[in-house]
Every structure is written in structure tokens, then in C-alpha cells.
Coordinates of C-alpha atoms in Angstrom, one line a residue:
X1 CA -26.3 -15.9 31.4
X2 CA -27.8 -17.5 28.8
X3 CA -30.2 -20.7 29.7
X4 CA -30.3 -24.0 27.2
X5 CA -33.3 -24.2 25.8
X6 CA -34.5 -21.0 26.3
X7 CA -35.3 -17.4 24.4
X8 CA -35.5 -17.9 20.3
X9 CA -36.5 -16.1 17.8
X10 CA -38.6 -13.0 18.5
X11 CA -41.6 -12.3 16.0
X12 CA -42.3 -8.6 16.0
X13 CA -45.5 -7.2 14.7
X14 CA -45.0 -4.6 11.5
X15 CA -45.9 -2.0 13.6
X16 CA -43.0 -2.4 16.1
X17 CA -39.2 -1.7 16.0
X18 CA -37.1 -3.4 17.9
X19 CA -34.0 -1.1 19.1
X20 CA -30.8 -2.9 20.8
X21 CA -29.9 -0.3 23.8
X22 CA -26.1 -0.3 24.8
X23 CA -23.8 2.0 26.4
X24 CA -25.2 5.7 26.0
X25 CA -22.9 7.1 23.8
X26 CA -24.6 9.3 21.0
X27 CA -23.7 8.6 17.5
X28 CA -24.4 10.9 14.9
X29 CA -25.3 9.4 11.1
X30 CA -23.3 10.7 8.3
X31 CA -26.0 12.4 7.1
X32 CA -26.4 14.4 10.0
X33 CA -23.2 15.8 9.9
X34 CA -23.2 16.5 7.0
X35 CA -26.2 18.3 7.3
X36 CA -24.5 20.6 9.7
X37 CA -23.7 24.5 8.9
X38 CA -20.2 24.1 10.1
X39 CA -20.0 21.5 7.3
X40 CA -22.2 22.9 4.9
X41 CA -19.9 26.2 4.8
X42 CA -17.2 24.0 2.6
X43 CA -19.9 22.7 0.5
X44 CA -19.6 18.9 1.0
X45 CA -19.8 16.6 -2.2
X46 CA -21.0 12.6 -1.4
X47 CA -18.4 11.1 -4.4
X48 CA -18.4 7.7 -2.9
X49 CA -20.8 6.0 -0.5
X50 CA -23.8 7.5 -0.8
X51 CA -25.7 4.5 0.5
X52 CA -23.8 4.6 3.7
X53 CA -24.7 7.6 4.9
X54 CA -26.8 6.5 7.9
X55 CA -23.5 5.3 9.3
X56 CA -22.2 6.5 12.7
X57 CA -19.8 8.7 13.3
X58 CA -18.6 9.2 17.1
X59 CA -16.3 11.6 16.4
X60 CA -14.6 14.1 14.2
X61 CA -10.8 14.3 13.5
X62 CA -8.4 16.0 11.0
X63 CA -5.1 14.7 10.4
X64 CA -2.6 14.9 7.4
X65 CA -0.4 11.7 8.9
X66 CA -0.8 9.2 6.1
X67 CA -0.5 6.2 8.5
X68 CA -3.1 7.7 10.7
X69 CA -5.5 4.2 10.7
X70 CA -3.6 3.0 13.9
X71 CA -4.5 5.6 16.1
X72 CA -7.7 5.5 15.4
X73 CA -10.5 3.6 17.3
X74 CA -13.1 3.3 14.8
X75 CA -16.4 5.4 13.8
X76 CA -14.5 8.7 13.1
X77 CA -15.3 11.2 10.2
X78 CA -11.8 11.6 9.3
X79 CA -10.9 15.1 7.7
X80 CA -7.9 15.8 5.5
X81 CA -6.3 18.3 3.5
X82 CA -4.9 16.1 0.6
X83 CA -1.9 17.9 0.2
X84 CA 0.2 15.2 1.8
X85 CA -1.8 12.6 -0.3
X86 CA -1.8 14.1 -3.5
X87 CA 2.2 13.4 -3.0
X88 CA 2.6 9.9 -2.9
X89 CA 2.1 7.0 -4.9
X90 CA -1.1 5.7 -5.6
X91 CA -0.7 2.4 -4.5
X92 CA -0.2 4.0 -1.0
X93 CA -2.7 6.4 -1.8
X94 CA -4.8 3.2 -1.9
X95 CA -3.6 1.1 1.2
X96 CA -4.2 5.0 3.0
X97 CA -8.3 3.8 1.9
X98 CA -7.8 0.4 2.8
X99 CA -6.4 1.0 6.6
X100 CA -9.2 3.6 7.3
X101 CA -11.6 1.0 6.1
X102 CA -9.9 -1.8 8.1
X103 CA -10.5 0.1 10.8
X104 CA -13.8 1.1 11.0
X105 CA -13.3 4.6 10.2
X106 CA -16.6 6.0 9.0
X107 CA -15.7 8.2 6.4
X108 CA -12.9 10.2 4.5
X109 CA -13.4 14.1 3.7
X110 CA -11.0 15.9 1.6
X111 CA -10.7 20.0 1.3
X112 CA -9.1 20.5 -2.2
X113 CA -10.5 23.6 -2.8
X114 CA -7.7 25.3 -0.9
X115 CA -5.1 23.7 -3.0
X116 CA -6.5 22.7 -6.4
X117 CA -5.5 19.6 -6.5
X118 CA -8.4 17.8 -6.9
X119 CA -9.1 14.3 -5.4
X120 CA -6.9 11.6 -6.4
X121 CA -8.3 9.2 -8.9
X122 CA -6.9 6.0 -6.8
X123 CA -8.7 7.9 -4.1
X124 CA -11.8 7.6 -5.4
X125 CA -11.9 4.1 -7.0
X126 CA -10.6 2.4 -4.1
X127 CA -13.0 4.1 -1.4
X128 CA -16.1 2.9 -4.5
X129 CA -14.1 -0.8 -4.0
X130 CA -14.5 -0.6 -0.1
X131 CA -18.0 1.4 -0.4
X132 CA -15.9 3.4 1.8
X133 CA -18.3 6.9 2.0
X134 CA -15.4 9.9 0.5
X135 CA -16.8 13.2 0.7
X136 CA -15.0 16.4 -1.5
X137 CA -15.5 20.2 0.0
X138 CA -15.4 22.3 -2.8
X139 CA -15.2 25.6 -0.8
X140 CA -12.2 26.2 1.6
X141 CA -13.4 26.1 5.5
X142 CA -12.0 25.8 8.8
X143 CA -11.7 21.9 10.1
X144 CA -11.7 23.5 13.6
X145 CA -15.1 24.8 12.8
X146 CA -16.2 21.3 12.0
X147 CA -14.5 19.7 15.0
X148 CA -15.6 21.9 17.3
X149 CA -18.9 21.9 16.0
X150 CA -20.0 18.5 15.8
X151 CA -17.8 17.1 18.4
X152 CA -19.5 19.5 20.8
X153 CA -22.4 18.4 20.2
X154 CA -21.5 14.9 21.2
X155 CA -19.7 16.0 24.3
X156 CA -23.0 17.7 25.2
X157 CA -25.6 15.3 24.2
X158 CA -23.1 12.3 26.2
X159 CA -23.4 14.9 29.4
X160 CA -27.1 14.9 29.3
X161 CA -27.5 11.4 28.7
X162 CA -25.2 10.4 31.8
X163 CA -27.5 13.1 33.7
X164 CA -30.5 11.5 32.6
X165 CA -29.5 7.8 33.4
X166 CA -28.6 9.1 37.0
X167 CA -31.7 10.4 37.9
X168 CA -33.8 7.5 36.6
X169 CA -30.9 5.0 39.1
X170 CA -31.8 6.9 41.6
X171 CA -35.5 6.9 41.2
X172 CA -35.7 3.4 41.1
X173 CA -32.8 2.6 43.9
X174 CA -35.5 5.1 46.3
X175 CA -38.2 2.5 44.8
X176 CA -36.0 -0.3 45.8
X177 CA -35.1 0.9 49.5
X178 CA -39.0 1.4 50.0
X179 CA -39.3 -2.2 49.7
X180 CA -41.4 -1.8 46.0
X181 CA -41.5 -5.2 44.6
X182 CA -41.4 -5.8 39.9
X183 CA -44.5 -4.6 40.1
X184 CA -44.1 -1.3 41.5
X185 CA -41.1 -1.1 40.2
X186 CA -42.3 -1.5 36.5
X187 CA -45.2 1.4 37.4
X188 CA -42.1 3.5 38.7
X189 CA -40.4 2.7 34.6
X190 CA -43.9 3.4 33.1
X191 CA -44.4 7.2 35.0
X192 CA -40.2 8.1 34.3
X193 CA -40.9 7.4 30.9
X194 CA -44.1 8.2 30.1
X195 CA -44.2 4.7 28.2
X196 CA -45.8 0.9 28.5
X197 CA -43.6 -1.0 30.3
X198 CA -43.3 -5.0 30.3
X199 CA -41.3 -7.2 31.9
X200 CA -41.6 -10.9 29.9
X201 CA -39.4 -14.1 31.1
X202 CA -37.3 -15.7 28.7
X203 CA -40.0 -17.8 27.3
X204 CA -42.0 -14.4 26.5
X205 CA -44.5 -14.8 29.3
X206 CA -45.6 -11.5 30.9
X207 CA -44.5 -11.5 34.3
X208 CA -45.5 -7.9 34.8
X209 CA -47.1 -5.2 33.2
X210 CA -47.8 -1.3 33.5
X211 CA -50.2 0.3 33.0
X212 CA -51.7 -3.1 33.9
X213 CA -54.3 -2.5 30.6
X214 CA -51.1 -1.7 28.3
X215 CA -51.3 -3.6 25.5
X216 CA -48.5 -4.9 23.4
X217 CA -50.4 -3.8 20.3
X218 CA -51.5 -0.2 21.3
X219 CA -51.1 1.7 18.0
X220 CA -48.2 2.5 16.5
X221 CA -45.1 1.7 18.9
X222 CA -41.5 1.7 19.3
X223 CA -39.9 -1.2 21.5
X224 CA -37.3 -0.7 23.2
X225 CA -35.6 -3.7 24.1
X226 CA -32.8 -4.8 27.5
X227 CA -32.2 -8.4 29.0
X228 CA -32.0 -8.1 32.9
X229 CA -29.5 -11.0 33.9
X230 CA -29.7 -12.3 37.5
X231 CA -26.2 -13.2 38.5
X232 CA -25.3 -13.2 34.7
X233 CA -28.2 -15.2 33.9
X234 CA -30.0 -13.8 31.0
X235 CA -33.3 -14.0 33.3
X236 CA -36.0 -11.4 31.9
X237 CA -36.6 -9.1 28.7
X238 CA -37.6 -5.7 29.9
X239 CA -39.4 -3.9 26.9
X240 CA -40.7 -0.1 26.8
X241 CA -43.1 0.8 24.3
X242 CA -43.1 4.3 23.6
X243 CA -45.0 6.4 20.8
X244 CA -43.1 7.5 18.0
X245 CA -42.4 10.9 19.5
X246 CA -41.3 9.7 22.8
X247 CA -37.7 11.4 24.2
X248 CA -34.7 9.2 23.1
X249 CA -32.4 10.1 25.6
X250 CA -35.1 9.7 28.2
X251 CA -36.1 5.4 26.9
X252 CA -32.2 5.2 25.6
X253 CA -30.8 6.3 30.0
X254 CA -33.9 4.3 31.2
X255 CA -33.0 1.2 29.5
X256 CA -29.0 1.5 30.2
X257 CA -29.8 1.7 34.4
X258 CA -33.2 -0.3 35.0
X259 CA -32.0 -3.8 34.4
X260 CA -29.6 -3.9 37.4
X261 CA -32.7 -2.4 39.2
X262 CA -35.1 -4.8 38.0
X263 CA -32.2 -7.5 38.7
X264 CA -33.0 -7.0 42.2
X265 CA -36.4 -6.9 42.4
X266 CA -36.6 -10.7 39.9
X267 CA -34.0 -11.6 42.6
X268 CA -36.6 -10.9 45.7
X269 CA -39.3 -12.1 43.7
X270 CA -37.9 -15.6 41.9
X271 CA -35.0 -17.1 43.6
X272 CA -32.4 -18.5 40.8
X273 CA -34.1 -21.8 39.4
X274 CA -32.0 -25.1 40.1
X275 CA -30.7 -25.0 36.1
X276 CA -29.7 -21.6 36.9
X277 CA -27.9 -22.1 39.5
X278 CA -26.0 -25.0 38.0
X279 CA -25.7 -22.6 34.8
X280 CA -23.9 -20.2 37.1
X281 CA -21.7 -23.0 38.9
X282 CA -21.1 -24.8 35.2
X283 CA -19.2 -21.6 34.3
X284 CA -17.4 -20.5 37.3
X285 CA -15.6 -23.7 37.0
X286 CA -14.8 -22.9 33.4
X287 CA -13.1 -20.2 34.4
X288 CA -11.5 -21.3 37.2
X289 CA -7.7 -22.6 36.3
X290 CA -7.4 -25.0 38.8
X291 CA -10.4 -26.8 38.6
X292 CA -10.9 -30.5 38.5
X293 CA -12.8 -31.2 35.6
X294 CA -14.4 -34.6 36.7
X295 CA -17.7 -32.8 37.1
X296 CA -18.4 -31.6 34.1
X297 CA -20.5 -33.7 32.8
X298 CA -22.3 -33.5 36.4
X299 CA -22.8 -29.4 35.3
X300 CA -23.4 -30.0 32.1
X301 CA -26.8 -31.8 32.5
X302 CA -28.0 -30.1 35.2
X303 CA -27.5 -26.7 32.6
X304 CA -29.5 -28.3 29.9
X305 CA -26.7 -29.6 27.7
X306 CA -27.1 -33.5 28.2
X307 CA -27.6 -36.0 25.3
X308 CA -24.8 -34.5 22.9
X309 CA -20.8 -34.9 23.3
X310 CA -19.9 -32.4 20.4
X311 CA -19.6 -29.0 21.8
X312 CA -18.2 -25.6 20.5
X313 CA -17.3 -22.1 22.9
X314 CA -18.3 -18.7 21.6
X315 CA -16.7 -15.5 23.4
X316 CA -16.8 -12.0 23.4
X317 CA -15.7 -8.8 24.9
X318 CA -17.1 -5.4 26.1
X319 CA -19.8 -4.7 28.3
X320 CA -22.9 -4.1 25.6
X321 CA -26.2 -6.1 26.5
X322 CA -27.6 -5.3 23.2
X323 CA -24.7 -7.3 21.4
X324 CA -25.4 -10.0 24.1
X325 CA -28.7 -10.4 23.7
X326 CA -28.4 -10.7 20.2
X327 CA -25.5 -12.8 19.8
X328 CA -27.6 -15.3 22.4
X329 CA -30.6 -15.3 20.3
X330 CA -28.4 -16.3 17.1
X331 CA -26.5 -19.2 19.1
X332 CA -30.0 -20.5 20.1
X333 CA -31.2 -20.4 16.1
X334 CA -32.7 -23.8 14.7
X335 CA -33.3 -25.7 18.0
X336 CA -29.2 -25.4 19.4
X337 CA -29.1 -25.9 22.8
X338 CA -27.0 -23.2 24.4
X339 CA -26.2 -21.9 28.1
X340 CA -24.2 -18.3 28.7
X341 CA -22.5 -16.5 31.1
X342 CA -21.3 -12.8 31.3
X343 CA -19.0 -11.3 33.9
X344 CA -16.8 -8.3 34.1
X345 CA -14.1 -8.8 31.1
X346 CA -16.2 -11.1 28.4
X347 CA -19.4 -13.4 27.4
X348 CA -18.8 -16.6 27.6
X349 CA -21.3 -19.3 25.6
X350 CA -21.3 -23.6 25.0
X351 CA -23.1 -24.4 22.4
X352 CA -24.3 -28.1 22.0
X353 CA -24.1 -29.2 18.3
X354 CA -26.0 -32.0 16.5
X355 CA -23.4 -35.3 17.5
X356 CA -24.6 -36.6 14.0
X357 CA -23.4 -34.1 11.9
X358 CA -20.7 -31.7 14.4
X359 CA -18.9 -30.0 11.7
X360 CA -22.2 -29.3 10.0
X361 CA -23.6 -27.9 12.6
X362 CA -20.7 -25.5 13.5
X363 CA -20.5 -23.9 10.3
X364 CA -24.4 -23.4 10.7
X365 CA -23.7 -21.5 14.1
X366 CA -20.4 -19.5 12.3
X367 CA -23.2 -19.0 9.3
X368 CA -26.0 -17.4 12.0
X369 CA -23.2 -14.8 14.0
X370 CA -21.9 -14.0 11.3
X371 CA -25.4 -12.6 10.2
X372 CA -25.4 -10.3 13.3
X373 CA -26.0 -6.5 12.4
X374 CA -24.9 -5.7 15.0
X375 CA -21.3 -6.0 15.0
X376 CA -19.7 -3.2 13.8
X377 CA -16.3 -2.1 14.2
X378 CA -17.0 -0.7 17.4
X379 CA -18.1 -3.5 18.7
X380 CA -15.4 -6.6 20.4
X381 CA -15.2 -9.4 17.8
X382 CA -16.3 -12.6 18.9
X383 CA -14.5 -15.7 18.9
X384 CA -15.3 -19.5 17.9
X385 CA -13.7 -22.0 19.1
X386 CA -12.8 -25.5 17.7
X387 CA -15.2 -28.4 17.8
X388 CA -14.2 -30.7 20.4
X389 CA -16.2 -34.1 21.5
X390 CA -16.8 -35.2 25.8
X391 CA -16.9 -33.1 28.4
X392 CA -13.2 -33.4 28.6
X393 CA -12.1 -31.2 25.9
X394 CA -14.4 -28.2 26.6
X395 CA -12.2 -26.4 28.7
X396 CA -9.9 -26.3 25.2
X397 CA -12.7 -25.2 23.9
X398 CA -12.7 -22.5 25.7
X399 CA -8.9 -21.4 26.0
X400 CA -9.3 -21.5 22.2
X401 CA -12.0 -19.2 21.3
X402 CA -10.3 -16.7 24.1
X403 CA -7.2 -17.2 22.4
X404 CA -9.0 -16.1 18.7
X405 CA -9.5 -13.1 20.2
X406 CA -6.0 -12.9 21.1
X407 CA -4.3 -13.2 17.9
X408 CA -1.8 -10.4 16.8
X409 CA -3.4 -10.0 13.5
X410 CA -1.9 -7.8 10.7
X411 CA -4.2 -4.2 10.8
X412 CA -7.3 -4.6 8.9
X413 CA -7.2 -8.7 9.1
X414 CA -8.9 -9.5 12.1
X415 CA -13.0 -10.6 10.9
X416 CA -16.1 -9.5 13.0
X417 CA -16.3 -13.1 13.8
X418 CA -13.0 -15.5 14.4
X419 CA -12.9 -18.8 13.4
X420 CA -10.7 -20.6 14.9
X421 CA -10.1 -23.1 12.2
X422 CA -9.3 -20.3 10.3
X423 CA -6.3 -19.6 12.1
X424 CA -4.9 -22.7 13.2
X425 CA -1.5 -21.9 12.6
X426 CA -1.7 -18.5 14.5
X427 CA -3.6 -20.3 17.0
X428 CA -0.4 -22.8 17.4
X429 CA 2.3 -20.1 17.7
X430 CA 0.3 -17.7 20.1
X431 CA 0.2 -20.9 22.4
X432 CA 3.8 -22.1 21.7
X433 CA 5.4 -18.2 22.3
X434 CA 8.6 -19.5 20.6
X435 CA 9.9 -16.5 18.2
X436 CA 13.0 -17.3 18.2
X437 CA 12.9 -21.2 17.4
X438 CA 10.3 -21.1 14.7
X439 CA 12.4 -18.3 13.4
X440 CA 15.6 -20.5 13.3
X441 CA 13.0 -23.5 11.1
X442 CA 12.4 -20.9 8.9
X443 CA 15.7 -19.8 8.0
X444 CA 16.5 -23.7 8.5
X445 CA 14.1 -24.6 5.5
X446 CA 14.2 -21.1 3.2
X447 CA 17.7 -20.2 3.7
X448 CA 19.3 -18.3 1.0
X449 CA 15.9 -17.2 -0.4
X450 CA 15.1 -14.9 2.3
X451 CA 19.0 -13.2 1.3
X452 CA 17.3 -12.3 -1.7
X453 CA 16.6 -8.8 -2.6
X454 CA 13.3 -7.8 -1.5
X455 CA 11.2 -7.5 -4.5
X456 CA 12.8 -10.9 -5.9
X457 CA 12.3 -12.7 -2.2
X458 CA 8.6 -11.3 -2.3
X459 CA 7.9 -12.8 -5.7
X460 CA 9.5 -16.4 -5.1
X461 CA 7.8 -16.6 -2.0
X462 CA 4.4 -15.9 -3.0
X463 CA 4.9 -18.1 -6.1
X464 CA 6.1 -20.8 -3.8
X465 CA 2.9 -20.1 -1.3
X466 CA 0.5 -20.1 -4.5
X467 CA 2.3 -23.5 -5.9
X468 CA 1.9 -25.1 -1.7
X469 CA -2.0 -23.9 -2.2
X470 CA -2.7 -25.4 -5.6
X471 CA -1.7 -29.1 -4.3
X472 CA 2.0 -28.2 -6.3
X473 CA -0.4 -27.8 -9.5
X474 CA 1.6 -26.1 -11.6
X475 CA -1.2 -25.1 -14.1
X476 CA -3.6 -23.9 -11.1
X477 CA -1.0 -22.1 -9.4
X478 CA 0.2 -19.7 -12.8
X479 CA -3.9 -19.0 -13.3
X480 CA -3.5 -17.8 -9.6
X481 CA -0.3 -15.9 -10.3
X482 CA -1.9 -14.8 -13.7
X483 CA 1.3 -15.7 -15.3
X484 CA 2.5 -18.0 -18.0
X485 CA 3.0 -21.7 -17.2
X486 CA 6.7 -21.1 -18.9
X487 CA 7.3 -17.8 -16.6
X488 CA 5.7 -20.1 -13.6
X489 CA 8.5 -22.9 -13.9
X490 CA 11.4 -20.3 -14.2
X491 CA 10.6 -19.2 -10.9
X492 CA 10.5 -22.5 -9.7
X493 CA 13.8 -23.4 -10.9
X494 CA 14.9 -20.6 -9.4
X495 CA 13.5 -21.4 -6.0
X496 CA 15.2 -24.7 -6.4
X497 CA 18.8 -23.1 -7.1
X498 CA 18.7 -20.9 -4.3
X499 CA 17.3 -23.9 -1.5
X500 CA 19.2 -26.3 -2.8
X501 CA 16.8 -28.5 -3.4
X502 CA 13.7 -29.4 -5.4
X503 CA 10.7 -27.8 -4.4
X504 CA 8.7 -30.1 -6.9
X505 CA 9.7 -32.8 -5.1
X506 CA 6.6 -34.7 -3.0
X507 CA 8.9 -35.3 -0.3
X508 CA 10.2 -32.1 0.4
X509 CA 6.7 -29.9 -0.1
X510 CA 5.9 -30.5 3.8
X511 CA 8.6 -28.8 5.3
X512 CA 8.9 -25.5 2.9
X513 CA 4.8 -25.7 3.0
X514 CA 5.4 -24.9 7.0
X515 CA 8.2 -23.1 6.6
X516 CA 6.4 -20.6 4.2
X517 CA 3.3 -20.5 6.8
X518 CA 5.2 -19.7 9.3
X519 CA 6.9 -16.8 8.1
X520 CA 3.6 -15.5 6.8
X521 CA 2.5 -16.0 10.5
X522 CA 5.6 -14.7 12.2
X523 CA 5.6 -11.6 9.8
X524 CA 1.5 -11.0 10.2
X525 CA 0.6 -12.0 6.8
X526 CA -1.7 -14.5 5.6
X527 CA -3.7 -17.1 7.9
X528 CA -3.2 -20.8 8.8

């Protein structure tokens, strides 16, 4: 849980990294793997991308399904013969790039060699559009070699890491049971490690410290950072600083298992603070359906949040406290008052925004988690909700951002970071869970025009959506089009013969405006 008013910025000397530590789950860069001898034996080519290869790949698979992007999870080094591809069109050669992209696939490799086919051109030019990293093997070789190989290496390295991280929870649960207190428990972290070990509250004090002489500066260090939450509170940093050549796995397992041990021991040690405990009540009642809301604004001082009455809900998914931690030091950027919560299924965050300027202040927020590194397609997205003023409307608020992150978005749509007024419309149909009705509008307004053949219904109705866009400026919406105004008001015409009506006409622009929105909506295209 995050506190209001508490945390920041971090300022880092130069001669520290900081390192976000999540879920142990080894990641290979690019680079690496493409490093490897299995790899090397088909003599990989970089065509496209070469500036992304530090990305991660998680895994290796080979498939020749063209619409392979759905069954993917994101972070794969996808391998391919090209035969199938070489065989259809290029547009779909190019929406093959733009799925794998969407996705959060890491990379595309094609063997040609075996063939002679040769990469696609539309191959190539839309990966260098996405800076989608495309790899050629000019010498025939075995993709089970390569799967095998490197995916073997992941298994293994995840086995010792889940070793690793076992040992050093039982280790400090023995610590625990002896009755060792943060103290001893942080010299217990220092001797597993080998490293400095520091546990700092949220303001940055130094609570605890061993060795007791470590200094923050010692030399040349790496810090690796974890938050220990107490009760989801975001309570403590705990930070290991370990010389350059200290054991990954070893810092990477300490820092995934100590914070529920060092939970504990803050726990013995520092009973929750009065704001933390309302912090805790404050968001229990959030999440309880049934809940009066007539103390709200009761909870919402005691947290830290009194003084404002525009407010905005942030939540995301999955269990990493490196996202977390991060995501609550951009919500409390530039002075924002903010209070958190994480349990089981999401993080949940109220952000208090400047009363004098709310909608100013919210794009600032969207601006700041937007900047997050790191949120990468492995990662839950994380929703924003809508501004909403009082006490009263938070638990919208809330239902809101949740319901961003519920949206059945087209493949490849869905941002890092939702918005919700970005997706009103979605927003309104997801809550209304009326198909059929809203499908009966449509054909209501549009009528004959969806009987239309496909490629003529797909042309009117973009030209319509374009015209609805432009304010029905006719000479804005055919520089949109890139058509000729002349070519623009034959389509229009023939809108108006098959409706029935004139769609020029001010009176009747509402209607087919929703209509059209709609059926983007209903049909996973477009947002509103």
C-alpha cells in the first residue's frame, strides 16, 4: 500500500544502478541468443532492429501458422520457415508483422536458405516501420536445435533460481522462529548474500543497516532494490548493494523472498501507524460491494487525501513489486498526494489532483505512467480512470479504471496505459452488456448500407466516420481520405441514396455519428 505523502523521487549517485526485482523468471537479451552456437550454426543476419537487441526473450518457438500472434503470450523469439509467408499477399504478409508486434513478440527469424526464397520485401519494411528486430539465417539449421537449446537453458536457470530463493525463505523463516528481530534479520540478508544490506522507511531514513559500518557509497555498487509492504502497505525499501561481480541469481532469489520476511519482523518491530491503518480500512471498503459509502470522506482524511474533491483511480494487475514500486513513485511525481493498496488479484491507487486545475492535472499523471520503462508487454496494463469530484463518485472511479482493463479490445489495440476517456464508448457498452439492442440501433440508423458489398460498405463507412471526425468538413475529411473533394461528395451522395436520408444534414449527424461508433465498437475497431 502506498501512503499520501510519502516516497518520491529517488536520486541515485552515478555510481549506482538501480534494478527493479520481480518474479524470478530469467530472460535472455536478443543478443544472447543470438550469440548461441545452436544459433550461430544458421548464420543469423540482424536485417531489422539492430538497436533492440538487448530485448528479452523468454522463450523460443517455431511455427509456420500465419495467424500465430494469438497464441502467443509475449517475449518470444519466434522462428519460421517462410515458405507459408512467401505465399501470400503482402498486405498480410504485413498485418503477420504487425500482430507479432502487437503482441509483444520479441523478434521474427526466417530460414530461407533452405528454400531460396529470400525474405519478403514487405517483410522487411514493415518489421523497420515497427522497429520490430527481423533476423535472416543464411545457412539451413535445425529449429529444434535452437529450441532445445536455448529454451533449456531457461528451464534450467528458472530451476536454480526457485532453488536458490527456497533456501534463502528458509534461512530467514529459522531467523524468524528464533525470535531475530530487523536487525538480525538484515545481518542474516547481508552473510546469504555476501552484500550491504539496508532497510530505509519510506521517507529514506535508515532504519537498519548491516554491516552496521556499510556505507551507501562504498565504491562501485549495484543496488538492488524491493518495497516490503506491511499488510499491503508499501512500508520499507529494502536495498542490497552488491559489487559488480556479485551472483545474480543469488541478490535476484534474495530480493523475490526477504520482503515477506522482513514484513514480519517491521510488523514486531513498528505496529501499523494510525494513517496506515485507515489506509488499509480506506480500501477494503473500496472494494467491498456492499458498503455504505457515508464514510468516505471520514477515510479519506485520516489517509492523507483531505483538502481536494477531484480525485482519479489507477489499477493494475499481476503480482510484480518492481512494477509497483515504480508505478507508485510516478503517481506521487510533482507533489500528488496518493495512497495504495495491493492484494491478491490487482493494485489499487487514489490519486488526489490539483481542485484548481483537475483535468490538468490528470493528463500530467497519464503523462508520468505513461513514462514507465517498465511496462512492457509482459507486464498487466494499467488502467486510469475518469476524473470524478466528492467523495461520492470515487467508487466510479474505481469500477471504471477496473473496467479499462476489461475492455475486449481488437488484438494489438489495447495501450500500456488505458485511459479511460479514451474509450468512453467501449467503456458504455461493456457496462450496458446489450449486443443485441445496440445491434438493432445500428441496423436501425445504417440500414441498407451495411447490405452493401463488402469492399463498397467498408469504403462509405470509413468516409462517413472520417466526414463525423472532421465536424462534417467536407474539405478536412477528403485531405484525411486523401481523395478529391469531387470523389469525396460522390460518396456522400451515395451514402445518402442508400440511408435514405441526408447525411449532410446537421440534424441527422448525431444519430449516424453513434450509429457508426457503435459498430466500430461492436465489431472491435476504432475507439470512443
Amino acid at each position: 500500500m502506498l501512503l499520501a505523502g510519502e516516497g518520491g523521487n529517488k536520486v541515485h549517485s552515478v555510481n549506482q544502478m538501480s534494478i527493479a526485482v520481480g518474479r524470478s523468471v530469467m530472460k535472455m537479451s536478443l543478443d544472447e541468443v543470438l550469440r548461441h552456437r545452436s544459433v550461430q550454426r544458421g548464420e543469423p543476419v540482424l536485417l531489422v532492429g539492430a538497436e533492440a537487441a538487448s530485448r528479452s526473450v523468454r522463450w523460443v518457438h517455431s511455427s509456420e501458422v500465419i495467424d500465430i500472434a494469438p497464441l502467443l503470450r509475449g517475449g518470444e523469439l519466434l522462428l519460421t520457415g517462410g515458405v507459408v509467408l512467401s505465399e501470400v499477399s503482402p498486405s498480410r504478409q504485413r498485418s503477420y508483422v504487425r500482430d507479432l508486434a502487437a503482441r509483444g513478440v520479441t523478434a521474427l527469424a526466417v530460414e530461407t536458405a533452405s528454400s531460396g526464397l529470400g525474405v519478403p520485401d514487405a517483410l522487411i519494411d514493415e518489421c523497420a516501420k515497427h522497429g520490430f528486430p527481423l533476423i535472416r539465417f543464411d545457412r539451413p539449421v535445425p529449429f529444434v536445435e535452437i529450441t532445445e537449446g536455448i529454451n533449456g537453458l531457461i528451464i534450467n536457470d528458472s530451476v536454480q533460481r526457485l532453488r536458490l530463493a527456497d533456501s534463502i525463505s528458509d534461512a530467514l523463516s529459522a531467523e524468524l522462529t528464533s525470535g531475530a528481530g530487523l536487525q538480525e534479520l538484515t545481518g542474516a540478508l547481508a552473510e546469504l548474500t555476501g552484500a550491504a544490506v539496508v532497510v530505509r522507511d519510506r521517507s529514506g531514513a535508515v532504519l537498519t543497516r548491516a554491516p552496521e559500518r556499510a556505507a551507501d557509497d562504498a565504491g562501485e555498487v549495484v543496488t538492488w532494490r524491493a518495497t516490503v509492504a506491511v499488510h499491503g502497505i508499501s512500508t520499507a525499501n529494502l536495498e542490497v548493494l552488491a559489487a559488480p561481480g556479485a551472483d545474480p541469481l543469488v541478490l535476484e532469489a534474495a530480493l523475490g523472498r526477504a520482503p515477506q520476511a522482513f514484513a514480519l519482523a517491521l510488523l514486531r518491530a513498528q505496529p501499523p501507524t494510525p494513517r496506515m491503518r485507515a489506509t488499509r480500512a480506506l480500501f477494503q471498503h473500496l472494494r467491498d460491494p456492499s458498503a455504505a459509502h457515508d464514510d468516505l470522506d471520514v477515510l479519506l482524511a485520516n489517509s492523507g487525501l483531505a483538502g481536494t474533491d477531484a480525485f482519479v483511480a489507477v489499477v493494475t494487475g499481476g503480482d510484480d513489486p518492481g512494477v509497483r514500486e515504480a508505478l507508485e513513485q510516478q503517481l506521487q511525481r510533482n507533489g500528488r498526494m496518493a495512497v495504495g493498496h495491493a492484494d491478491e488479484h490487482e493494485y489499487l491507487a487514489l490519486v488526489a489532483l490539483d481542485a484548481r486545475r483537475p483535468e490538468r492535472s490528470r493528463r500530467d499523471l497519464i503523462d508520468d505512467v505513461r513514462q514507465l520503462g517498465v511496462l512492457g508487454p509482459e507486464h498487466p496494463a494499467v488502467g486510469i480512470g475518469p476524473l470524478v469530484s466528492g467523495s461520492g463518485g470515487i467508487p466510479h472511479a474505481v469500477a471504471e479504471a477496473r473496467r479499462c482493463l476489461q475492455l475486449d479490445l481488437a488484438d494489438g489495440e489495447t495501450p500500456r496505459v488505458v485511459d479511460a476517456a479514451d474509450w468512453s464508448l467501449h467503456r458504455l457498452v461493456h457496462q450496458l452488456d446489450a449486443d443485441e439492442v445496440l445491434q438493432r440501433f445500428i441496423r436501425e440508423q445504417l440500414g441498407a448500407l451495411l447490405d452493401e458489398p463488402s469492399e463498397t460498405r467498408g469504403r462509405l463507412l470509413r468516409t462517413l466516420e472520417v466526414f463525423f471526425d472532421c465536424g462534417a468538413n467536407k474539405t478536412r475529411a477528403a485531405e484525411r481520405l486523401h481523395v478529391r473533394r469531387q470523389t469525396l461528395y460522390q460518396r456522400l451522395d451515395k451514402l445518402s441514396a442508400s440511408l435514405g436520408i441526408d447525411v449532410t444534414d446537421p440534424e441527422k449527424l448525431g444519430d449516424l455519428h453513434v450509429a457508426v461508433r457503435l459498430r466500430n465498437v461492436l465489431t472491435g475497431r476504432g475507439r470512443g
